[in-house]
CSV table of C-alpha atoms in Angstrom, one decimal:
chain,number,residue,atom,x,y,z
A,7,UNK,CA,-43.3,43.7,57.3
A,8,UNK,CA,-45.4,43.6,60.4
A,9,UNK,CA,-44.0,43.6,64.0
A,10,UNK,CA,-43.1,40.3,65.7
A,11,UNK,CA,-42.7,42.0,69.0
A,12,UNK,CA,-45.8,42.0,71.6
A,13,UNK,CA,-46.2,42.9,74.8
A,14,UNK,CA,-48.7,40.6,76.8
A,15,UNK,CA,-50.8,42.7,78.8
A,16,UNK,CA,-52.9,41.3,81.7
A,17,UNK,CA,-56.9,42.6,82.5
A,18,UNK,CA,-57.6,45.6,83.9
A,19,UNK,CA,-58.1,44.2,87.3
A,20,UNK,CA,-54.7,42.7,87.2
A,21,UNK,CA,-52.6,45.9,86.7
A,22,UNK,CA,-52.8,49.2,88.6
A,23,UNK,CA,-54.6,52.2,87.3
A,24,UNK,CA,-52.5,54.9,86.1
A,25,UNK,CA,-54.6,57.6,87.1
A,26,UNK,CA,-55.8,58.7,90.6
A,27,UNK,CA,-58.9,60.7,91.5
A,28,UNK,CA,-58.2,63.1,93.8
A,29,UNK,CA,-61.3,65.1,95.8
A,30,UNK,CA,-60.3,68.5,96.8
A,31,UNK,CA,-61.8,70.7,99.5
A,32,UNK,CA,-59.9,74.3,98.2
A,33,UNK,CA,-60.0,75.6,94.9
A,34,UNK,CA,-56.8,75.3,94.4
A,35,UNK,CA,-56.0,73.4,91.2
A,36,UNK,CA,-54.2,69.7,91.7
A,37,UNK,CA,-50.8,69.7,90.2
A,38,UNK,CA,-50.3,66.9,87.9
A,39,UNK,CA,-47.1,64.8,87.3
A,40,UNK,CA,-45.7,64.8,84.1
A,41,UNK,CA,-46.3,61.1,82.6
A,42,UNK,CA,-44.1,61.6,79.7
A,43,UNK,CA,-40.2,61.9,80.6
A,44,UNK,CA,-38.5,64.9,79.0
A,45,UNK,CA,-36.2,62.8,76.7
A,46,UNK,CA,-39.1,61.1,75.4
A,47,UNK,CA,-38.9,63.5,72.4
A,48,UNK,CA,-35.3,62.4,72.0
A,49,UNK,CA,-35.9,58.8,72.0
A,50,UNK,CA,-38.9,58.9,69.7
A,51,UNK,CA,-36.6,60.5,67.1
A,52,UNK,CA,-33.9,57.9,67.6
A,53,UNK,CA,-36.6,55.2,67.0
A,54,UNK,CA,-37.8,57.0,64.1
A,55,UNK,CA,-34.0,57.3,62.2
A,56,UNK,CA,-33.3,53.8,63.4
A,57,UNK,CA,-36.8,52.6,62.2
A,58,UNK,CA,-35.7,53.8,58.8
A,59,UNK,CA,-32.3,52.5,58.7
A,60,UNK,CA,-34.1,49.3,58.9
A,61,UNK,CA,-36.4,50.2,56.0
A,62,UNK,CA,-32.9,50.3,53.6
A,63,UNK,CA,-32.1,46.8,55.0
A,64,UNK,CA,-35.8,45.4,54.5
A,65,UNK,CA,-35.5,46.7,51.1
A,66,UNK,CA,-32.4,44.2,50.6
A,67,UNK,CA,-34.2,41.4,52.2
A,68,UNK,CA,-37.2,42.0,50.1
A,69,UNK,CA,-34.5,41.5,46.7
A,70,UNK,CA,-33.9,38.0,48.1
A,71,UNK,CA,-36.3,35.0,46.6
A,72,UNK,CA,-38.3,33.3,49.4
A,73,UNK,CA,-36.9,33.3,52.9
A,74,UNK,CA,-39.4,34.4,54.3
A,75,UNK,CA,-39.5,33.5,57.8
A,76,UNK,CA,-35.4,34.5,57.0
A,77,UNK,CA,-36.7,38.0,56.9
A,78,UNK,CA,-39.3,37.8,60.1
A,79,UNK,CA,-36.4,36.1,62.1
A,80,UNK,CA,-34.2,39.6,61.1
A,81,UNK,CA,-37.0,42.1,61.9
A,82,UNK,CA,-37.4,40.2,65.7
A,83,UNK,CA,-33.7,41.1,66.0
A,84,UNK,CA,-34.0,44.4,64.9
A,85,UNK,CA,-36.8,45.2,67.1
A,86,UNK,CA,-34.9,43.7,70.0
A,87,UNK,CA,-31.9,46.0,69.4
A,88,UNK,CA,-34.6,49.0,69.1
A,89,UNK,CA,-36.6,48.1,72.2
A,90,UNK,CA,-33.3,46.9,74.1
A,91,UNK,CA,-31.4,51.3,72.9
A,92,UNK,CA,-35.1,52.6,74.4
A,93,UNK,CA,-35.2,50.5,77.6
A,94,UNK,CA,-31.2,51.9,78.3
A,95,UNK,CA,-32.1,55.5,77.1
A,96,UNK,CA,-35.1,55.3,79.9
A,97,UNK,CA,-33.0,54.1,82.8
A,98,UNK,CA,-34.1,50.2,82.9
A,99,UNK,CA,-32.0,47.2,82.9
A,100,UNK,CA,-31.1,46.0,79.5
A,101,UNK,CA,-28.5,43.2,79.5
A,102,UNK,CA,-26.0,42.8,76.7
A,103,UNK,CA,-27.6,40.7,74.5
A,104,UNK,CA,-25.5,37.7,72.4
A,105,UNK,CA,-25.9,37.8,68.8
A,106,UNK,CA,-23.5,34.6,67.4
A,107,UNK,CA,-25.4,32.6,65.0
A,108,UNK,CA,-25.7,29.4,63.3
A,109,UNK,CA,-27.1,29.3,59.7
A,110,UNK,CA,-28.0,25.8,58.3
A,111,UNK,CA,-28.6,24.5,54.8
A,112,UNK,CA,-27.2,23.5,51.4
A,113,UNK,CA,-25.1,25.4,49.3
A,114,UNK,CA,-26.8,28.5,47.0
A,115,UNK,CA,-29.5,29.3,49.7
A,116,UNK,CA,-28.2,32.9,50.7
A,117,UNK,CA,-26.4,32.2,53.7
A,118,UNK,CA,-23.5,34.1,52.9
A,119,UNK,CA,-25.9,37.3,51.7
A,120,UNK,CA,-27.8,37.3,54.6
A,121,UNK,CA,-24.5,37.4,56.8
A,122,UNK,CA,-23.4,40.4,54.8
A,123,UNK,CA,-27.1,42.1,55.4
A,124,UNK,CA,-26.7,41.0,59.3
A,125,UNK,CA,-23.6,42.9,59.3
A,126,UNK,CA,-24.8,46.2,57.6
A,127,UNK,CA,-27.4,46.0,60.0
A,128,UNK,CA,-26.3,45.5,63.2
A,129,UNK,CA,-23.2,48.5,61.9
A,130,UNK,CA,-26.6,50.8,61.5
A,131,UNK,CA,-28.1,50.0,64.6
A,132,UNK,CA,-24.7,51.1,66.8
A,133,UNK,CA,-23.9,47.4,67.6
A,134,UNK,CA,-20.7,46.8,65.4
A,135,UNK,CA,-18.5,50.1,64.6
A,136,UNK,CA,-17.1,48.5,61.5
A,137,UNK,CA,-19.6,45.9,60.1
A,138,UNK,CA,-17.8,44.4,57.0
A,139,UNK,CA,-17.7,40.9,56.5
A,140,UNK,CA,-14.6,38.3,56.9
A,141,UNK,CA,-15.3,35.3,55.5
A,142,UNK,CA,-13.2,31.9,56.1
A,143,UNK,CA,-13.0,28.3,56.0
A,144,UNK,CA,-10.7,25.1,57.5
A,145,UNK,CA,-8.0,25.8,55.4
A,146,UNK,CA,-7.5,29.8,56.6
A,147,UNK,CA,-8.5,28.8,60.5
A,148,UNK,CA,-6.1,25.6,60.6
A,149,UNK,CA,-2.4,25.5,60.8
A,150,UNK,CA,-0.1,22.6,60.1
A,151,UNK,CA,1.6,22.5,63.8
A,152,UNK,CA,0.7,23.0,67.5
A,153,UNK,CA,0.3,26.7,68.5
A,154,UNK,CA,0.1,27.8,64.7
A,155,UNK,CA,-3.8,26.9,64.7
A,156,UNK,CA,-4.4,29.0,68.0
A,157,UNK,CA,-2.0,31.7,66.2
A,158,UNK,CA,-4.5,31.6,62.8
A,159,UNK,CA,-7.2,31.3,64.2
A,160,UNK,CA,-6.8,34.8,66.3
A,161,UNK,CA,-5.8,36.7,63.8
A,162,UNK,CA,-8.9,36.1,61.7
A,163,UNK,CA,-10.5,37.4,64.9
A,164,UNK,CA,-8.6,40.7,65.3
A,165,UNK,CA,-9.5,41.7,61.5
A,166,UNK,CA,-13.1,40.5,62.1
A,167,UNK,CA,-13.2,42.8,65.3
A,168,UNK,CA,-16.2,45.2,64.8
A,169,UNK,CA,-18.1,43.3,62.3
A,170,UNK,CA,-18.4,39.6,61.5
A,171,UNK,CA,-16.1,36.5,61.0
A,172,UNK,CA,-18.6,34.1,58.9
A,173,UNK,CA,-17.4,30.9,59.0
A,174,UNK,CA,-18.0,28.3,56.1
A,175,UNK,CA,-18.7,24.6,56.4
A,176,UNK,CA,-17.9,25.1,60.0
A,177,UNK,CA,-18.7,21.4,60.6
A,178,UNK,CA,-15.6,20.4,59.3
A,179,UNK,CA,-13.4,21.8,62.2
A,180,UNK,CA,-14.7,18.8,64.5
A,181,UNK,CA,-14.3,16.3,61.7
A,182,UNK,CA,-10.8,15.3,62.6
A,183,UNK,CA,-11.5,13.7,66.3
A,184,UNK,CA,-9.6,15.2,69.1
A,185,UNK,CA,-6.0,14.6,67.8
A,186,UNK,CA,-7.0,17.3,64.6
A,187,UNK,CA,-6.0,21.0,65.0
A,188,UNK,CA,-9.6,21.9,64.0
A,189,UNK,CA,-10.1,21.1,68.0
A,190,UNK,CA,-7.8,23.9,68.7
A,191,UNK,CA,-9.6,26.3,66.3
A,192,UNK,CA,-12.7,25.6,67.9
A,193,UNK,CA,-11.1,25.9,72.0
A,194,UNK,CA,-9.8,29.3,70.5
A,195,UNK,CA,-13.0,30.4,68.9
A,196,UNK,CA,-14.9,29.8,72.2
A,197,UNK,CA,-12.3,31.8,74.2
A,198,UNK,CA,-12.4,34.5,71.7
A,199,UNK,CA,-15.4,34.8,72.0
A,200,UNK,CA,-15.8,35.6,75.9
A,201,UNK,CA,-12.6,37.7,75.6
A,202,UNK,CA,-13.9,39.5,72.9
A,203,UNK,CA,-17.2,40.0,74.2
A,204,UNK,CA,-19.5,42.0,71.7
A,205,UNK,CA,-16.6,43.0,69.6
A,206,UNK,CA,-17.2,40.7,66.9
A,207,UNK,CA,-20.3,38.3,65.7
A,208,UNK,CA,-19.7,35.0,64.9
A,209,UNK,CA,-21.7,33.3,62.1
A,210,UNK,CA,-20.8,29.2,61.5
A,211,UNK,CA,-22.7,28.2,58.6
A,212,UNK,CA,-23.3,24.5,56.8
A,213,UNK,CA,-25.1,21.8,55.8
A,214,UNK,CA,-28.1,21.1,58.4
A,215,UNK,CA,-27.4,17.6,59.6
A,216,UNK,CA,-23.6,18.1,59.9
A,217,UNK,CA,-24.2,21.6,61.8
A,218,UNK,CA,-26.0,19.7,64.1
A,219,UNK,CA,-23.4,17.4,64.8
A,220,UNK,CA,-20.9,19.8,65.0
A,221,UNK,CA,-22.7,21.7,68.1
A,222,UNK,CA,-23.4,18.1,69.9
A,223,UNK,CA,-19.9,17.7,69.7
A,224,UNK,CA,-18.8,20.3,72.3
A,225,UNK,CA,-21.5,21.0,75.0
A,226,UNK,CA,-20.9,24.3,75.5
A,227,UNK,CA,-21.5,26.1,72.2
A,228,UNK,CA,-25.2,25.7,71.7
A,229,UNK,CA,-26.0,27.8,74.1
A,230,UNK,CA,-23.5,30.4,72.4
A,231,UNK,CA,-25.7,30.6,69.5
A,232,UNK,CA,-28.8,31.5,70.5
A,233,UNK,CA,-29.8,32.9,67.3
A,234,UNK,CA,-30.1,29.9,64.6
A,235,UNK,CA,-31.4,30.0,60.9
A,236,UNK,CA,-32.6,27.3,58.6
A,237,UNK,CA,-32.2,28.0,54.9
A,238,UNK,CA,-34.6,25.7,53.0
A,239,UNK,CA,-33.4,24.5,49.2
A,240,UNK,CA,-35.6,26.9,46.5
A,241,UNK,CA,-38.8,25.5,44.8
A,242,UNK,CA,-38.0,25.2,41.4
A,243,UNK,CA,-40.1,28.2,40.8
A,244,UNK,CA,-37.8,30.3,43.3
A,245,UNK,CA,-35.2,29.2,41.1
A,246,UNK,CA,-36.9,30.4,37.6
A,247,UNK,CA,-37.1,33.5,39.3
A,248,UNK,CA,-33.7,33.8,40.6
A,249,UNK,CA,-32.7,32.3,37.0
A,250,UNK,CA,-34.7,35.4,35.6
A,251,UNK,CA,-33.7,37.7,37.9
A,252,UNK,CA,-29.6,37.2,37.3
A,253,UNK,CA,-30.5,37.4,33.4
A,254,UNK,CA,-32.2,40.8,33.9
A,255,UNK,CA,-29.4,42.4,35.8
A,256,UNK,CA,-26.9,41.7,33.0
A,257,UNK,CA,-29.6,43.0,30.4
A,258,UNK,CA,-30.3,39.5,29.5
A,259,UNK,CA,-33.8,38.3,28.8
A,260,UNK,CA,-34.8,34.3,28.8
A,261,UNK,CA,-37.1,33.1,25.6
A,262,UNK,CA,-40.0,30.9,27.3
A,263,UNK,CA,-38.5,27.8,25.2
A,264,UNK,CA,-35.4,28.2,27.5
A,265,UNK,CA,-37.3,28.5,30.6
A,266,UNK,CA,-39.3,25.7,29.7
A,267,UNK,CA,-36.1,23.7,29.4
A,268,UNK,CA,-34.3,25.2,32.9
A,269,UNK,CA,-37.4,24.4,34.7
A,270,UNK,CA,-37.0,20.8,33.2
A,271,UNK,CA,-33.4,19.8,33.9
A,272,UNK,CA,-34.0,21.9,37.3
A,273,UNK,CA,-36.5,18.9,38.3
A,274,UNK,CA,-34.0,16.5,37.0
A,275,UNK,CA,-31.2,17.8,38.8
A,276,UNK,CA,-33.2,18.0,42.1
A,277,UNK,CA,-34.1,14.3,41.9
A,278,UNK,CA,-31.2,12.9,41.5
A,279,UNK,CA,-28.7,14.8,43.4
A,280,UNK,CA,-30.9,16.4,46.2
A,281,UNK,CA,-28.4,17.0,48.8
A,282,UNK,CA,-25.7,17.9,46.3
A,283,UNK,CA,-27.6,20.8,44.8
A,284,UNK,CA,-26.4,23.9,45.0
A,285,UNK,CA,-29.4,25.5,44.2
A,286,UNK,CA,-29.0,29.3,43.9
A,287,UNK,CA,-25.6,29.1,42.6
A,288,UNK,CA,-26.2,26.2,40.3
A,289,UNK,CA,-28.6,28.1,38.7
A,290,UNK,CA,-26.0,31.3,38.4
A,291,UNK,CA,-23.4,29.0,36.5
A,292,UNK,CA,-25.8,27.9,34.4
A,293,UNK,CA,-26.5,31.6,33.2
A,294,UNK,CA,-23.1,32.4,32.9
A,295,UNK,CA,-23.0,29.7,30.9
A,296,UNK,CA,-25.7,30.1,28.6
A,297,UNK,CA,-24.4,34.0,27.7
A,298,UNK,CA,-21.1,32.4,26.7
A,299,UNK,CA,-22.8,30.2,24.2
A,300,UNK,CA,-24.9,32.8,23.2
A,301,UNK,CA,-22.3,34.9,22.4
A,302,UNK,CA,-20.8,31.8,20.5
A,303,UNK,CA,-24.0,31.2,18.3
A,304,UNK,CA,-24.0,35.3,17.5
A,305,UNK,CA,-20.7,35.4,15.9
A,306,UNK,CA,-21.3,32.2,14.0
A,307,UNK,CA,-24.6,33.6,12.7
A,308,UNK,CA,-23.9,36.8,12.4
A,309,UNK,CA,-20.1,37.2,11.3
A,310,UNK,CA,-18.6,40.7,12.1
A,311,UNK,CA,-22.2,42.5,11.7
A,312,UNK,CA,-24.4,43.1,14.5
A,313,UNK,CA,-27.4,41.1,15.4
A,314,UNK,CA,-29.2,44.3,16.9
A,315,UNK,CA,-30.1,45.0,20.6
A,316,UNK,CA,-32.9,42.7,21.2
A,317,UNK,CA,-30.8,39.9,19.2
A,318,UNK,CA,-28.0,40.7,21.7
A,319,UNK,CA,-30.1,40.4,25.1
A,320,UNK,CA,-31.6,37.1,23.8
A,321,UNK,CA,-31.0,33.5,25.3
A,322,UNK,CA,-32.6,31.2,23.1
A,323,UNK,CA,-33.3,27.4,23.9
A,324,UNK,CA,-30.4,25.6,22.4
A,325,UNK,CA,-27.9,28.3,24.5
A,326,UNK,CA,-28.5,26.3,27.3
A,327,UNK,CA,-26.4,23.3,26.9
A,328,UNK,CA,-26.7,21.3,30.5
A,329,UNK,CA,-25.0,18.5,32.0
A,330,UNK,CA,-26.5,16.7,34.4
A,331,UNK,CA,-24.8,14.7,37.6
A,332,UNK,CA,-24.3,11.5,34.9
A,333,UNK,CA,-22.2,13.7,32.3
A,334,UNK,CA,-25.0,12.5,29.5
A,335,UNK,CA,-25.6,15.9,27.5
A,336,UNK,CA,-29.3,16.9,27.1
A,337,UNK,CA,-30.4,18.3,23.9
């Protein structure tokens, strides 16, 4: 993946020359400065580990189907955590950076495995000592009395200390006006996370338009996640090849009469329930599913004898028995 860090450089007029001429009237030889730093050697090997622990998390972001500029928007963060480790190694001023995050979209589009890779990754790169994964929603952040919200809602922070506390529909915590104890979960977010500073990341993840919403309603927390991520819905063609992809990694393979029929009810199920798709994990149930029928149709056709091993990692056409939003059964 190339680099999305650059340097601007101005013209050679503009900057000082780094060398200097110097005439001599002896024959004694000039003594020259060293340029290079002794730790340099040091630091260039910490890039170069670092630089590869990133090369096991590209190769989990390359697994993922689409989200593309998903995976440019990670590599600008890891280059900022590599240049901002060189720039403290060499003595210059590298302020402590604020990670929290926003990811916006409908259900199924990867948000919650991209916060898992965003955690492994920032656990590599020396910025969280744990970096596991808490996720919550309302019901686990809300109590059911004054104080017991505040209470909850810390808690979930202590166990998320040293990794991150992902945060589901977050939207919904502002959806009760000021008199709902979603208000207090968000005052003791916001406190946690200035007394907590850069012990935990916070990820609030949801629908677009309500996730907007949600960060109008209190003025100060947009600028406490400077780091926001839009996950689009999957083309239908992402979503043959997600379909594909979960069949292959349970040793299932998908007749082209079936995909044919997926990639029909796919554009039927977009159309008519757009924003209640939930694309990448719509298409998951489905599979799961379509082996259960499968495994149906074998034993009726096959009684107790074995319809071989390409028999058995076969989904045919009429194994996929879909519903759409209506309830009428398609053939």
């Amino acid at each position: 993946m190339p680099g999305r860090v650059m340097a601007r450089s101005g013209s050679a007029e503009e900057r000082p020359s780094r060398q200097i001429n110097v005439i001599l009237r002896n024959t004694e030889a000039p003594v020259v400065s060293q340029s290079i730093p002794d730790s340099e050697p040091q630091l260039a090997a910490k890039a170069q580990q670092q630089q590869g622990l990133f090369l096991e998390i590209q190769k989990e972001l390359d697994q993922l189907i689409g989200l593309d500029h998903i995976k440019d928007l990670m590599y600008e963060i890891y280059a900022l955590l590599q240049i901002a480790s060189m720039r403290t190694e060499a003595g210059l001023h590298s302020g402590a950076q604020v990670y929290h995050m926003v990811f916006k979209g409908n259900p199924g589009t990867g948000k919650t495995t991209v916060a898992r890779i965003v955690a492994r990754m920032f656990q590599r790169m020396g910025v969280l000592s744990k970096g596991h994964l808490i996720e919550v929603e309302r019901a686990d952040l809300v109590g059911e009395y004054i104080g017991h919200t505040a209470q909850k809602t810390r808690d979930l922070v202590k166990k998320a200390l040293g990794g991150v506390l992902f945060i589901d529909e977050a939207y919904s915590l502002a959806r009760g006006g000021e008199k709902d104890f979603g208000k207090e979960a968000i005052d003791t977010l916001v406190k946690s996370m200035e007394d907590q500073k850069n012990q935990f990341i916070l990820i609030l993840a949801g629908y677009s338009d309500e996730m907007d919403y949600f960060l109008q309603c209190n003025p100060g927390l947009p600028s406490r996640f400077p780091i926001q991520m839009d996950f689009p819905d999957y083309s239908i063609d992402q979503l043959i090849q997600i379909s594909e992809g979960m069949a292959k990694d349970r040793d299932y393979i998908l007749m082209p009469q079936a995909i044919l029929k997926l990639k029909q009810h796919l554009l039927k199920e977009k159309c008519q329930s757009e924003h209640l798709f939930s694309n990448a994990r719509y298409v998951r149930n489905v599979i799961e599913r379509s082996v259960r029928h499968q495994a149906v149709r074998l034993l009726s056709q096959y009684g107790g004898g074995s319809p071989g091993k390409l028999e058995l990692m076969t989904i045919r056409m009429e194994d996929l028995k879909l519903e759409n939003k209506r309830n009428d059964k398609e053939p």
